[in-house]
Amino acid sequence: GNKLLSKIAEPIRVLVTGAAGQIAYSLLYSIAKGDVFGKDQPIILVLLDITPMLPVLDGVVMELQDCALPLLREVIPTDKVEVGFKDLDAAILVGSMPRKEGMERKDLLKANVAIFKTQGEALEKNAKKTVKVLVVGNPANTNCLIASKSAPSIPKENFSCLTRLDHNRARSQVAIRVGVPSDSVKNVIIWGNHSSTQYPDVHHAIVNNHGKEMSGFDAVNDESWLKGDFISTVQQRGAAVIKARKLSSAMSAAKAICDHMRDIWFGTPDGEWVSMGIYSTGNSYGVPNDLMYSFPVMIKNKTWKVVDGLAINDFSRGKMDGTAAELVEERDTALTFLGA
């Protein structure tokens, strides 16, 4: 009987913010069912949203109960940060202030600095110091930076922002172009900001082209597409989905969040890397320090390491610098609001 007892893990506490929204609606089932943290890992789900959304949240709680998921030990809906951020093992910060029509980028930044400063402070005060924090709400990189600066005793490495959706988009575009399944394409890279300046880079990608391994460029065999339409398609994909669906990406965003968190928990496959926005400090790519910037990373024991020493040509250099410049400007604007 003892063997059985030792197999029952302690539940982990996982927070999702913006939990009444549509990304969360696509995300919560996958987490509660064990797709992210493992099939034998019980979970306490903490769902945070703003007060007017509490009735909606109650409906989500009912549905989670009605899924009858064996790993889901408890669901805690709340509008209070001190409840939401208590003793967390993982925090997925989806909720943010969306851009409203006619809104200046500056106003958007100001509203989000206030939100992510509050959440960073709540992490600092209430969460475990080992908590892994994933920021999804836009502008994700800068929101993530503000949260990490507001939680100084939690290691900067524990914070990341979502560029996995862009990574998956890039991987899929190449796969469709070559006519292979998406898992036949690996090691694409998203550099920089989760915005339209991001740089989807295929210079190091490897494609298994019907049994034959080759470089992304050789497999696609169309350099002008790879340096043109491919990049703009990935950069503009979010806008294209909104135009078509009248709502932003939810299913694909939720899937990317699951991929990102599962890779943090269980590591990346040997010889493969993924993209995520992480704290830039002393890297070999000349990216300015003190930004959340998307790099290629390998993950082991819940710790990421930037893939170093990849050759960067002039074309890539220009694109990497461009997205860095946008992030520096975003950061500097955000920091003027942080003191306020």
mmCIF file of C-alpha atoms in Angstrom:
data_model
loop_
_atom_site.group_PDB
_atom_site.id
_atom_site.type_symbol
_atom_site.label_atom_id
_atom_site.label_comp_id
_atom_site.label_asym_id
_atom_site.label_seq_id
_atom_site.Cartn_x
_atom_site.Cartn_y
_atom_site.Cartn_z
ATOM 1 C CA GLY A 1 0.000 0.000 0.000
ATOM 2 C CA ASN A 2 2.913 2.383 0.681
ATOM 3 C CA LYS A 3 3.936 2.539 -2.953
ATOM 4 C CA LEU A 4 0.484 3.845 -3.798
ATOM 5 C CA LEU A 5 0.637 6.560 -1.166
ATOM 6 C CA SER A 6 3.980 7.889 -2.338
ATOM 7 C CA LYS A 7 2.607 8.251 -5.862
ATOM 8 C CA ILE A 8 -0.046 10.752 -4.865
ATOM 9 C CA ALA A 9 1.666 14.090 -5.325
ATOM 10 C CA GLU A 10 0.892 17.209 -3.334
ATOM 11 C CA PRO A 11 -1.342 19.540 -5.348
ATOM 12 C CA ILE A 12 0.321 22.543 -6.952
ATOM 13 C CA ARG A 13 -1.338 25.956 -6.958
ATOM 14 C CA VAL A 14 -1.772 27.464 -10.397
ATOM 15 C CA LEU A 15 -3.161 30.948 -10.964
ATOM 16 C CA VAL A 16 -4.806 32.126 -14.178
ATOM 17 C CA THR A 17 -5.704 35.822 -14.377
ATOM 18 C CA GLY A 18 -8.297 37.182 -16.758
ATOM 19 C CA ALA A 19 -9.919 33.864 -15.965
ATOM 20 C CA ALA A 20 -13.380 34.829 -17.225
ATOM 21 C CA GLY A 21 -11.971 35.773 -20.648
ATOM 22 C CA GLN A 22 -11.843 33.772 -23.833
ATOM 23 C CA ILE A 23 -8.185 32.679 -23.757
ATOM 24 C CA ALA A 24 -8.727 31.275 -20.265
ATOM 25 C CA TYR A 25 -11.866 29.489 -21.475
ATOM 26 C CA SER A 26 -9.713 27.577 -23.972
ATOM 27 C CA LEU A 27 -6.891 27.098 -21.459
ATOM 28 C CA LEU A 28 -8.406 25.943 -18.171
ATOM 29 C CA TYR A 29 -9.598 22.554 -19.381
ATOM 30 C CA SER A 30 -6.140 21.579 -20.655
ATOM 31 C CA ILE A 31 -4.485 22.583 -17.379
ATOM 32 C CA ALA A 32 -7.093 20.858 -15.206
ATOM 33 C CA LYS A 33 -6.936 17.680 -17.259
ATOM 34 C CA GLY A 34 -3.175 17.294 -16.825
ATOM 35 C CA ASP A 35 -1.861 18.311 -20.247
ATOM 36 C CA VAL A 36 0.529 20.887 -18.798
ATOM 37 C CA PHE A 37 1.860 19.851 -15.386
ATOM 38 C CA GLY A 38 1.589 16.101 -15.834
ATOM 39 C CA LYS A 39 -0.937 13.307 -15.658
ATOM 40 C CA ASP A 40 -0.333 12.538 -11.974
ATOM 41 C CA GLN A 41 -0.061 16.094 -10.672
ATOM 42 C CA PRO A 42 -3.126 17.246 -8.715
ATOM 43 C CA ILE A 43 -3.962 20.916 -9.152
ATOM 44 C CA ILE A 44 -5.588 23.718 -7.217
ATOM 45 C CA LEU A 45 -6.750 26.258 -9.787
ATOM 46 C CA VAL A 46 -6.975 29.863 -8.695
ATOM 47 C CA LEU A 47 -9.028 32.057 -11.018
ATOM 48 C CA LEU A 48 -8.588 35.820 -10.745
ATOM 49 C CA ASP A 49 -10.600 38.445 -12.576
ATOM 50 C CA ILE A 50 -12.030 41.902 -12.012
ATOM 51 C CA THR A 51 -15.095 42.250 -9.786
ATOM 52 C CA PRO A 52 -17.694 42.741 -12.566
ATOM 53 C CA MET A 53 -16.596 39.370 -14.037
ATOM 54 C CA LEU A 54 -17.254 37.338 -10.865
ATOM 55 C CA PRO A 55 -20.698 36.069 -12.003
ATOM 56 C CA VAL A 56 -19.112 34.825 -15.257
ATOM 57 C CA LEU A 57 -16.328 33.223 -13.224
ATOM 58 C CA ASP A 58 -18.934 31.302 -11.215
ATOM 59 C CA GLY A 59 -20.168 29.813 -14.486
ATOM 60 C CA VAL A 60 -16.626 28.772 -15.406
ATOM 61 C CA VAL A 61 -16.215 27.139 -11.981
ATOM 62 C CA MET A 62 -19.456 25.188 -12.504
ATOM 63 C CA GLU A 63 -18.211 23.959 -15.866
ATOM 64 C CA LEU A 64 -14.840 22.909 -14.458
ATOM 65 C CA GLN A 65 -16.696 20.953 -11.757
ATOM 66 C CA ASP A 66 -18.932 19.405 -14.412
ATOM 67 C CA CYS A 67 -15.896 18.142 -16.349
ATOM 68 C CA ALA A 68 -15.327 15.777 -13.387
ATOM 69 C CA LEU A 69 -11.557 15.933 -13.748
ATOM 70 C CA PRO A 70 -9.708 13.697 -11.267
ATOM 71 C CA LEU A 71 -6.647 15.958 -10.951
ATOM 72 C CA LEU A 72 -8.621 19.080 -10.143
ATOM 73 C CA ARG A 73 -8.700 19.259 -6.351
ATOM 74 C CA GLU A 74 -10.099 22.741 -5.887
ATOM 75 C CA VAL A 75 -11.135 25.793 -7.886
ATOM 76 C CA ILE A 76 -10.891 29.186 -6.203
ATOM 77 C CA PRO A 77 -12.550 32.116 -7.989
ATOM 78 C CA THR A 78 -11.549 35.540 -6.666
ATOM 79 C CA ASP A 79 -11.230 39.250 -7.406
ATOM 80 C CA LYS A 80 -8.656 39.804 -4.629
ATOM 81 C CA VAL A 81 -4.941 39.731 -5.413
ATOM 82 C CA GLU A 82 -3.929 38.563 -1.938
ATOM 83 C CA VAL A 83 -6.102 35.456 -2.428
ATOM 84 C CA GLY A 84 -5.077 34.997 -6.061
ATOM 85 C CA PHE A 85 -1.320 35.133 -5.549
ATOM 86 C CA LYS A 86 -1.035 33.145 -2.325
ATOM 87 C CA ASP A 87 1.520 30.276 -2.231
ATOM 88 C CA LEU A 88 1.648 29.916 -6.006
ATOM 89 C CA ASP A 89 3.723 27.376 -7.901
ATOM 90 C CA ALA A 90 2.779 28.837 -11.281
ATOM 91 C CA ALA A 91 1.134 32.071 -12.403
ATOM 92 C CA ILE A 92 -0.265 32.576 -15.892
ATOM 93 C CA LEU A 93 -1.027 36.270 -16.275
ATOM 94 C CA VAL A 94 -3.485 36.471 -19.153
ATOM 95 C CA GLY A 95 -5.541 39.459 -18.018
ATOM 96 C CA SER A 96 -4.475 42.876 -19.249
ATOM 97 C CA MET A 97 -6.025 46.104 -20.442
ATOM 98 C CA PRO A 98 -6.808 45.593 -24.138
ATOM 99 C CA ARG A 99 -6.265 48.387 -26.611
ATOM 100 C CA LYS A 100 -9.495 50.291 -27.228
ATOM 101 C CA GLU A 101 -10.235 52.121 -30.442
ATOM 102 C CA GLY A 102 -8.502 55.500 -30.620
ATOM 103 C CA MET A 103 -6.240 54.607 -27.712
ATOM 104 C CA GLU A 104 -2.645 55.814 -27.876
ATOM 105 C CA ARG A 105 0.027 53.192 -27.260
ATOM 106 C CA LYS A 106 1.178 55.359 -24.357
ATOM 107 C CA ASP A 107 -2.235 55.180 -22.661
ATOM 108 C CA LEU A 108 -2.262 51.422 -23.127
ATOM 109 C CA LEU A 109 1.168 51.149 -21.513
ATOM 110 C CA LYS A 110 0.143 53.350 -18.598
ATOM 111 C CA ALA A 111 -2.952 51.266 -17.816
ATOM 112 C CA ASN A 112 -0.967 48.025 -17.993
ATOM 113 C CA VAL A 113 1.931 49.286 -15.887
ATOM 114 C CA ALA A 114 -0.586 49.874 -13.093
ATOM 115 C CA ILE A 115 -1.991 46.329 -13.430
ATOM 116 C CA PHE A 116 1.353 44.531 -13.611
ATOM 117 C CA LYS A 117 2.918 46.608 -10.868
ATOM 118 C CA THR A 118 0.052 45.514 -8.575
ATOM 119 C CA GLN A 119 0.426 41.889 -9.649
ATOM 120 C CA GLY A 120 4.203 41.949 -9.250
ATOM 121 C CA GLU A 121 3.813 43.338 -5.738
ATOM 122 C CA ALA A 122 1.244 40.637 -4.965
ATOM 123 C CA LEU A 123 3.677 37.962 -6.202
ATOM 124 C CA GLU A 124 6.418 39.458 -4.044
ATOM 125 C CA LYS A 125 4.241 39.432 -0.945
ATOM 126 C CA ASN A 126 2.259 36.196 -1.336
ATOM 127 C CA ALA A 127 3.714 33.700 -3.827
ATOM 128 C CA LYS A 128 6.456 31.111 -3.380
ATOM 129 C CA LYS A 129 9.890 32.410 -4.401
ATOM 130 C CA THR A 130 10.116 29.460 -6.806
ATOM 131 C CA VAL A 131 6.953 30.501 -8.674
ATOM 132 C CA LYS A 132 7.157 30.404 -12.471
ATOM 133 C CA VAL A 133 5.417 33.426 -13.956
ATOM 134 C CA LEU A 134 4.237 33.548 -17.559
ATOM 135 C CA VAL A 135 2.916 36.865 -18.878
ATOM 136 C CA VAL A 136 0.487 36.655 -21.789
ATOM 137 C CA GLY A 137 -1.425 39.946 -21.539
ATOM 138 C CA ASN A 138 -0.144 42.558 -24.003
ATOM 139 C CA PRO A 139 2.178 44.365 -24.335
ATOM 140 C CA ALA A 140 3.512 41.083 -22.937
ATOM 141 C CA ASN A 141 7.275 41.762 -22.884
ATOM 142 C CA THR A 142 6.994 45.097 -21.098
ATOM 143 C CA ASN A 143 4.218 43.898 -18.769
ATOM 144 C CA CYS A 144 6.511 41.014 -17.818
ATOM 145 C CA LEU A 145 9.411 43.393 -17.150
ATOM 146 C CA ILE A 146 7.237 45.584 -14.901
ATOM 147 C CA ALA A 147 5.950 42.541 -12.977
ATOM 148 C CA SER A 148 9.494 41.264 -12.421
ATOM 149 C CA LYS A 149 10.755 44.682 -11.284
ATOM 150 C CA SER A 150 7.851 44.838 -8.826
ATOM 151 C CA ALA A 151 8.826 41.449 -7.346
ATOM 152 C CA PRO A 152 12.541 41.940 -6.641
ATOM 153 C CA SER A 153 12.968 38.880 -4.401
ATOM 154 C CA ILE A 154 11.711 36.464 -7.072
ATOM 155 C CA PRO A 155 14.558 35.599 -9.470
ATOM 156 C CA LYS A 156 14.315 37.374 -12.841
ATOM 157 C CA GLU A 157 14.766 33.970 -14.527
ATOM 158 C CA ASN A 158 11.383 32.890 -13.119
ATOM 159 C CA PHE A 159 9.595 35.393 -15.353
ATOM 160 C CA SER A 160 8.882 34.826 -19.015
ATOM 161 C CA CYS A 161 6.467 36.130 -21.605
ATOM 162 C CA LEU A 162 4.662 34.304 -24.364
ATOM 163 C CA THR A 163 6.222 34.232 -27.829
ATOM 164 C CA ARG A 164 5.449 30.558 -28.268
ATOM 165 C CA LEU A 165 2.337 31.431 -30.267
ATOM 166 C CA ASP A 166 4.542 33.277 -32.774
ATOM 167 C CA HIS A 167 6.993 30.353 -32.706
ATOM 168 C CA ASN A 168 4.187 27.898 -33.463
ATOM 169 C CA ARG A 169 2.871 30.162 -36.230
ATOM 170 C CA ALA A 170 6.310 30.313 -37.852
ATOM 171 C CA ARG A 171 6.801 26.574 -37.590
ATOM 172 C CA SER A 172 3.424 25.906 -39.124
ATOM 173 C CA GLN A 173 3.866 28.363 -42.018
ATOM 174 C CA VAL A 174 7.102 26.618 -43.027
ATOM 175 C CA ALA A 175 5.502 23.177 -42.662
ATOM 176 C CA ILE A 176 2.526 24.138 -44.828
ATOM 177 C CA ARG A 177 4.836 25.624 -47.463
ATOM 178 C CA VAL A 178 6.988 22.479 -47.628
ATOM 179 C CA GLY A 179 4.010 20.127 -47.316
ATOM 180 C CA VAL A 180 5.094 18.300 -44.149
ATOM 181 C CA PRO A 181 3.533 17.961 -40.663
ATOM 182 C CA SER A 182 4.495 20.784 -38.298
ATOM 183 C CA ASP A 183 6.568 18.480 -36.077
ATOM 184 C CA SER A 184 8.880 17.960 -39.066
ATOM 185 C CA VAL A 185 10.008 21.573 -38.621
ATOM 186 C CA LYS A 186 12.176 22.470 -35.665
ATOM 187 C CA ASN A 187 14.374 25.260 -34.335
ATOM 188 C CA VAL A 188 12.661 28.274 -35.791
ATOM 189 C CA ILE A 189 13.328 31.349 -33.634
ATOM 190 C CA ILE A 190 11.267 34.350 -32.625
ATOM 191 C CA TRP A 191 13.552 37.242 -31.687
ATOM 192 C CA GLY A 192 12.429 40.260 -29.698
ATOM 193 C CA ASN A 193 9.033 41.720 -28.984
ATOM 194 C CA HIS A 194 5.658 40.007 -29.153
ATOM 195 C CA SER A 195 4.523 42.723 -31.550
ATOM 196 C CA SER A 196 4.640 43.351 -35.279
ATOM 197 C CA THR A 197 8.387 44.109 -35.026
ATOM 198 C CA GLN A 198 9.219 40.565 -33.899
ATOM 199 C CA TYR A 199 11.651 38.704 -36.134
ATOM 200 C CA PRO A 200 10.722 35.121 -37.082
ATOM 201 C CA ASP A 201 14.063 33.610 -38.081
ATOM 202 C CA VAL A 202 14.422 30.397 -40.110
ATOM 203 C CA HIS A 203 18.170 30.575 -40.723
ATOM 204 C CA HIS A 204 18.775 27.794 -38.193
ATOM 205 C CA ALA A 205 15.596 25.797 -38.742
ATOM 206 C CA ILE A 206 15.773 22.133 -39.698
ATOM 207 C CA VAL A 207 13.094 20.448 -41.774
ATOM 208 C CA ASN A 208 12.555 16.727 -42.060
ATOM 209 C CA ASN A 209 11.464 16.825 -45.685
ATOM 210 C CA HIS A 210 9.835 13.428 -46.253
ATOM 211 C CA GLY A 211 12.610 11.579 -44.447
ATOM 212 C CA LYS A 212 15.482 13.829 -45.469
ATOM 213 C CA GLU A 213 16.854 16.413 -42.979
ATOM 214 C CA MET A 214 17.673 19.763 -44.545
ATOM 215 C CA SER A 215 17.878 23.419 -43.675
ATOM 216 C CA GLY A 216 14.717 25.503 -43.662
ATOM 217 C CA PHE A 217 15.978 27.556 -46.594
ATOM 218 C CA ASP A 218 16.716 24.461 -48.708
ATOM 219 C CA ALA A 219 13.425 22.789 -47.859
ATOM 220 C CA VAL A 220 11.320 25.861 -48.675
ATOM 221 C CA ASN A 221 13.541 26.731 -51.626
ATOM 222 C CA ASP A 222 12.145 30.253 -51.972
ATOM 223 C CA GLU A 223 14.333 32.888 -50.361
ATOM 224 C CA SER A 224 12.191 35.853 -51.335
ATOM 225 C CA TRP A 225 9.166 34.275 -49.595
ATOM 226 C CA LEU A 226 11.198 33.468 -46.474
ATOM 227 C CA LYS A 227 12.563 37.019 -46.240
ATOM 228 C CA GLY A 228 9.279 38.678 -47.206
ATOM 229 C CA ASP A 229 5.752 37.272 -46.976
ATOM 230 C CA PHE A 230 6.688 34.610 -44.436
ATOM 231 C CA ILE A 231 7.931 37.227 -41.962
ATOM 232 C CA SER A 232 5.009 39.603 -42.446
ATOM 233 C CA THR A 233 2.472 36.744 -42.224
ATOM 234 C CA VAL A 234 3.828 35.691 -38.828
ATOM 235 C CA GLN A 235 4.139 39.306 -37.626
ATOM 236 C CA GLN A 236 0.587 40.194 -38.670
ATOM 237 C CA ARG A 237 -1.113 36.901 -37.856
ATOM 238 C CA GLY A 238 -2.834 38.157 -34.705
ATOM 239 C CA ALA A 239 -4.430 41.007 -36.634
ATOM 240 C CA ALA A 240 -5.488 38.640 -39.425
ATOM 241 C CA VAL A 241 -7.269 36.379 -36.923
ATOM 242 C CA ILE A 242 -9.087 39.356 -35.381
ATOM 243 C CA LYS A 243 -10.171 40.555 -38.811
ATOM 244 C CA ALA A 244 -11.568 37.122 -39.683
ATOM 245 C CA ARG A 245 -12.993 36.018 -36.343
ATOM 246 C CA LYS A 246 -13.912 39.428 -34.898
ATOM 247 C CA LEU A 247 -12.162 38.170 -31.755
ATOM 248 C CA SER A 248 -8.505 37.654 -30.931
ATOM 249 C CA SER A 249 -6.662 34.319 -31.043
ATOM 250 C CA ALA A 250 -7.874 32.175 -28.174
ATOM 251 C CA MET A 251 -7.558 28.492 -29.113
ATOM 252 C CA SER A 252 -4.043 28.936 -30.528
ATOM 253 C CA ALA A 253 -2.978 31.246 -27.683
ATOM 254 C CA ALA A 254 -4.164 28.709 -25.094
ATOM 255 C CA LYS A 255 -2.292 25.916 -26.896
ATOM 256 C CA ALA A 256 0.891 28.030 -26.934
ATOM 257 C CA ILE A 257 0.546 28.761 -23.199
ATOM 258 C CA CYS A 258 0.285 25.020 -22.542
ATOM 259 C CA ASP A 259 3.347 24.313 -24.716
ATOM 260 C CA HIS A 260 5.346 27.029 -22.946
ATOM 261 C CA MET A 261 4.480 25.948 -19.391
ATOM 262 C CA ARG A 262 4.886 22.244 -20.131
ATOM 263 C CA ASP A 263 8.371 22.907 -21.520
ATOM 264 C CA ILE A 264 9.294 24.866 -18.382
ATOM 265 C CA TRP A 265 8.051 21.992 -16.225
ATOM 266 C CA PHE A 266 9.450 19.059 -18.230
ATOM 267 C CA GLY A 267 12.194 20.555 -20.406
ATOM 268 C CA THR A 268 12.758 20.723 -24.154
ATOM 269 C CA PRO A 269 13.663 17.695 -26.318
ATOM 270 C CA ASP A 270 17.401 17.110 -26.883
ATOM 271 C CA GLY A 271 18.808 19.259 -29.654
ATOM 272 C CA GLU A 272 15.668 21.371 -29.916
ATOM 273 C CA TRP A 273 14.970 24.864 -28.734
ATOM 274 C CA VAL A 274 11.863 26.973 -28.290
ATOM 275 C CA SER A 275 11.280 30.714 -28.211
ATOM 276 C CA MET A 276 10.274 32.653 -25.139
ATOM 277 C CA GLY A 277 10.585 36.192 -23.867
ATOM 278 C CA ILE A 278 13.123 36.203 -21.039
ATOM 279 C CA TYR A 279 15.220 38.679 -19.099
ATOM 280 C CA SER A 280 18.110 39.853 -21.234
ATOM 281 C CA THR A 281 21.381 40.034 -19.374
ATOM 282 C CA GLY A 282 24.839 39.596 -20.857
ATOM 283 C CA ASN A 283 23.892 37.554 -23.925
ATOM 284 C CA SER A 284 26.103 36.807 -26.931
ATOM 285 C CA TYR A 285 23.708 38.484 -29.397
ATOM 286 C CA GLY A 286 24.267 42.104 -28.439
ATOM 287 C CA VAL A 287 20.706 42.505 -27.183
ATOM 288 C CA PRO A 288 20.488 45.378 -24.661
ATOM 289 C CA ASN A 289 20.291 44.380 -20.989
ATOM 290 C CA ASP A 290 17.216 44.851 -18.804
ATOM 291 C CA LEU A 291 14.616 43.938 -21.423
ATOM 292 C CA MET A 292 12.273 40.994 -21.723
ATOM 293 C CA TYR A 293 13.330 39.812 -25.183
ATOM 294 C CA SER A 294 12.469 36.616 -27.014
ATOM 295 C CA PHE A 295 15.434 34.273 -27.503
ATOM 296 C CA PRO A 296 15.891 30.637 -28.511
ATOM 297 C CA VAL A 297 16.172 28.659 -25.264
ATOM 298 C CA MET A 298 16.739 25.122 -24.111
ATOM 299 C CA ILE A 299 15.130 24.133 -20.819
ATOM 300 C CA LYS A 300 16.277 21.563 -18.263
ATOM 301 C CA ASN A 301 15.318 21.168 -14.594
ATOM 302 C CA LYS A 302 12.901 24.098 -14.917
ATOM 303 C CA THR A 303 15.818 26.343 -15.901
ATOM 304 C CA TRP A 304 16.273 27.958 -19.305
ATOM 305 C CA LYS A 305 19.525 28.608 -21.074
ATOM 306 C CA VAL A 306 19.856 30.834 -24.136
ATOM 307 C CA VAL A 307 21.136 28.935 -27.185
ATOM 308 C CA ASP A 308 24.448 30.679 -27.675
ATOM 309 C CA GLY A 309 26.744 31.243 -30.614
ATOM 310 C CA LEU A 310 24.309 30.973 -33.523
ATOM 311 C CA ALA A 311 25.659 32.779 -36.588
ATOM 312 C CA ILE A 312 23.749 36.002 -37.234
ATOM 313 C CA ASN A 313 23.912 37.513 -40.720
ATOM 314 C CA ASP A 314 23.340 41.188 -41.565
ATOM 315 C CA PHE A 315 19.706 40.633 -42.518
ATOM 316 C CA SER A 316 18.974 39.043 -39.133
ATOM 317 C CA ARG A 317 21.058 41.611 -37.270
ATOM 318 C CA GLY A 318 18.971 44.482 -38.632
ATOM 319 C CA LYS A 319 15.700 42.801 -37.695
ATOM 320 C CA MET A 320 16.946 41.870 -34.200
ATOM 321 C CA ASP A 321 18.113 45.421 -33.564
ATOM 322 C CA GLY A 322 14.830 46.891 -34.814
ATOM 323 C CA THR A 323 12.676 44.921 -32.380
ATOM 324 C CA ALA A 324 15.157 45.656 -29.547
ATOM 325 C CA ALA A 325 14.840 49.383 -30.235
ATOM 326 C CA GLU A 326 11.049 49.144 -29.895
ATOM 327 C CA LEU A 327 11.423 47.291 -26.593
ATOM 328 C CA VAL A 328 13.862 49.880 -25.208
ATOM 329 C CA GLU A 329 11.407 52.638 -26.065
ATOM 330 C CA GLU A 330 8.504 50.693 -24.512
ATOM 331 C CA ARG A 331 10.508 50.039 -21.367
ATOM 332 C CA ASP A 332 11.590 53.639 -20.964
ATOM 333 C CA THR A 333 8.016 54.880 -21.407
ATOM 334 C CA ALA A 334 6.722 52.266 -18.954
ATOM 335 C CA LEU A 335 9.344 53.145 -16.341
ATOM 336 C CA THR A 336 8.212 56.769 -16.303
ATOM 337 C CA PHE A 337 4.776 55.469 -15.231
ATOM 338 C CA LEU A 338 6.216 52.991 -12.719
ATOM 339 C CA GLY A 339 7.388 55.722 -10.359
ATOM 340 C CA ALA A 340 4.010 57.475 -10.570
#
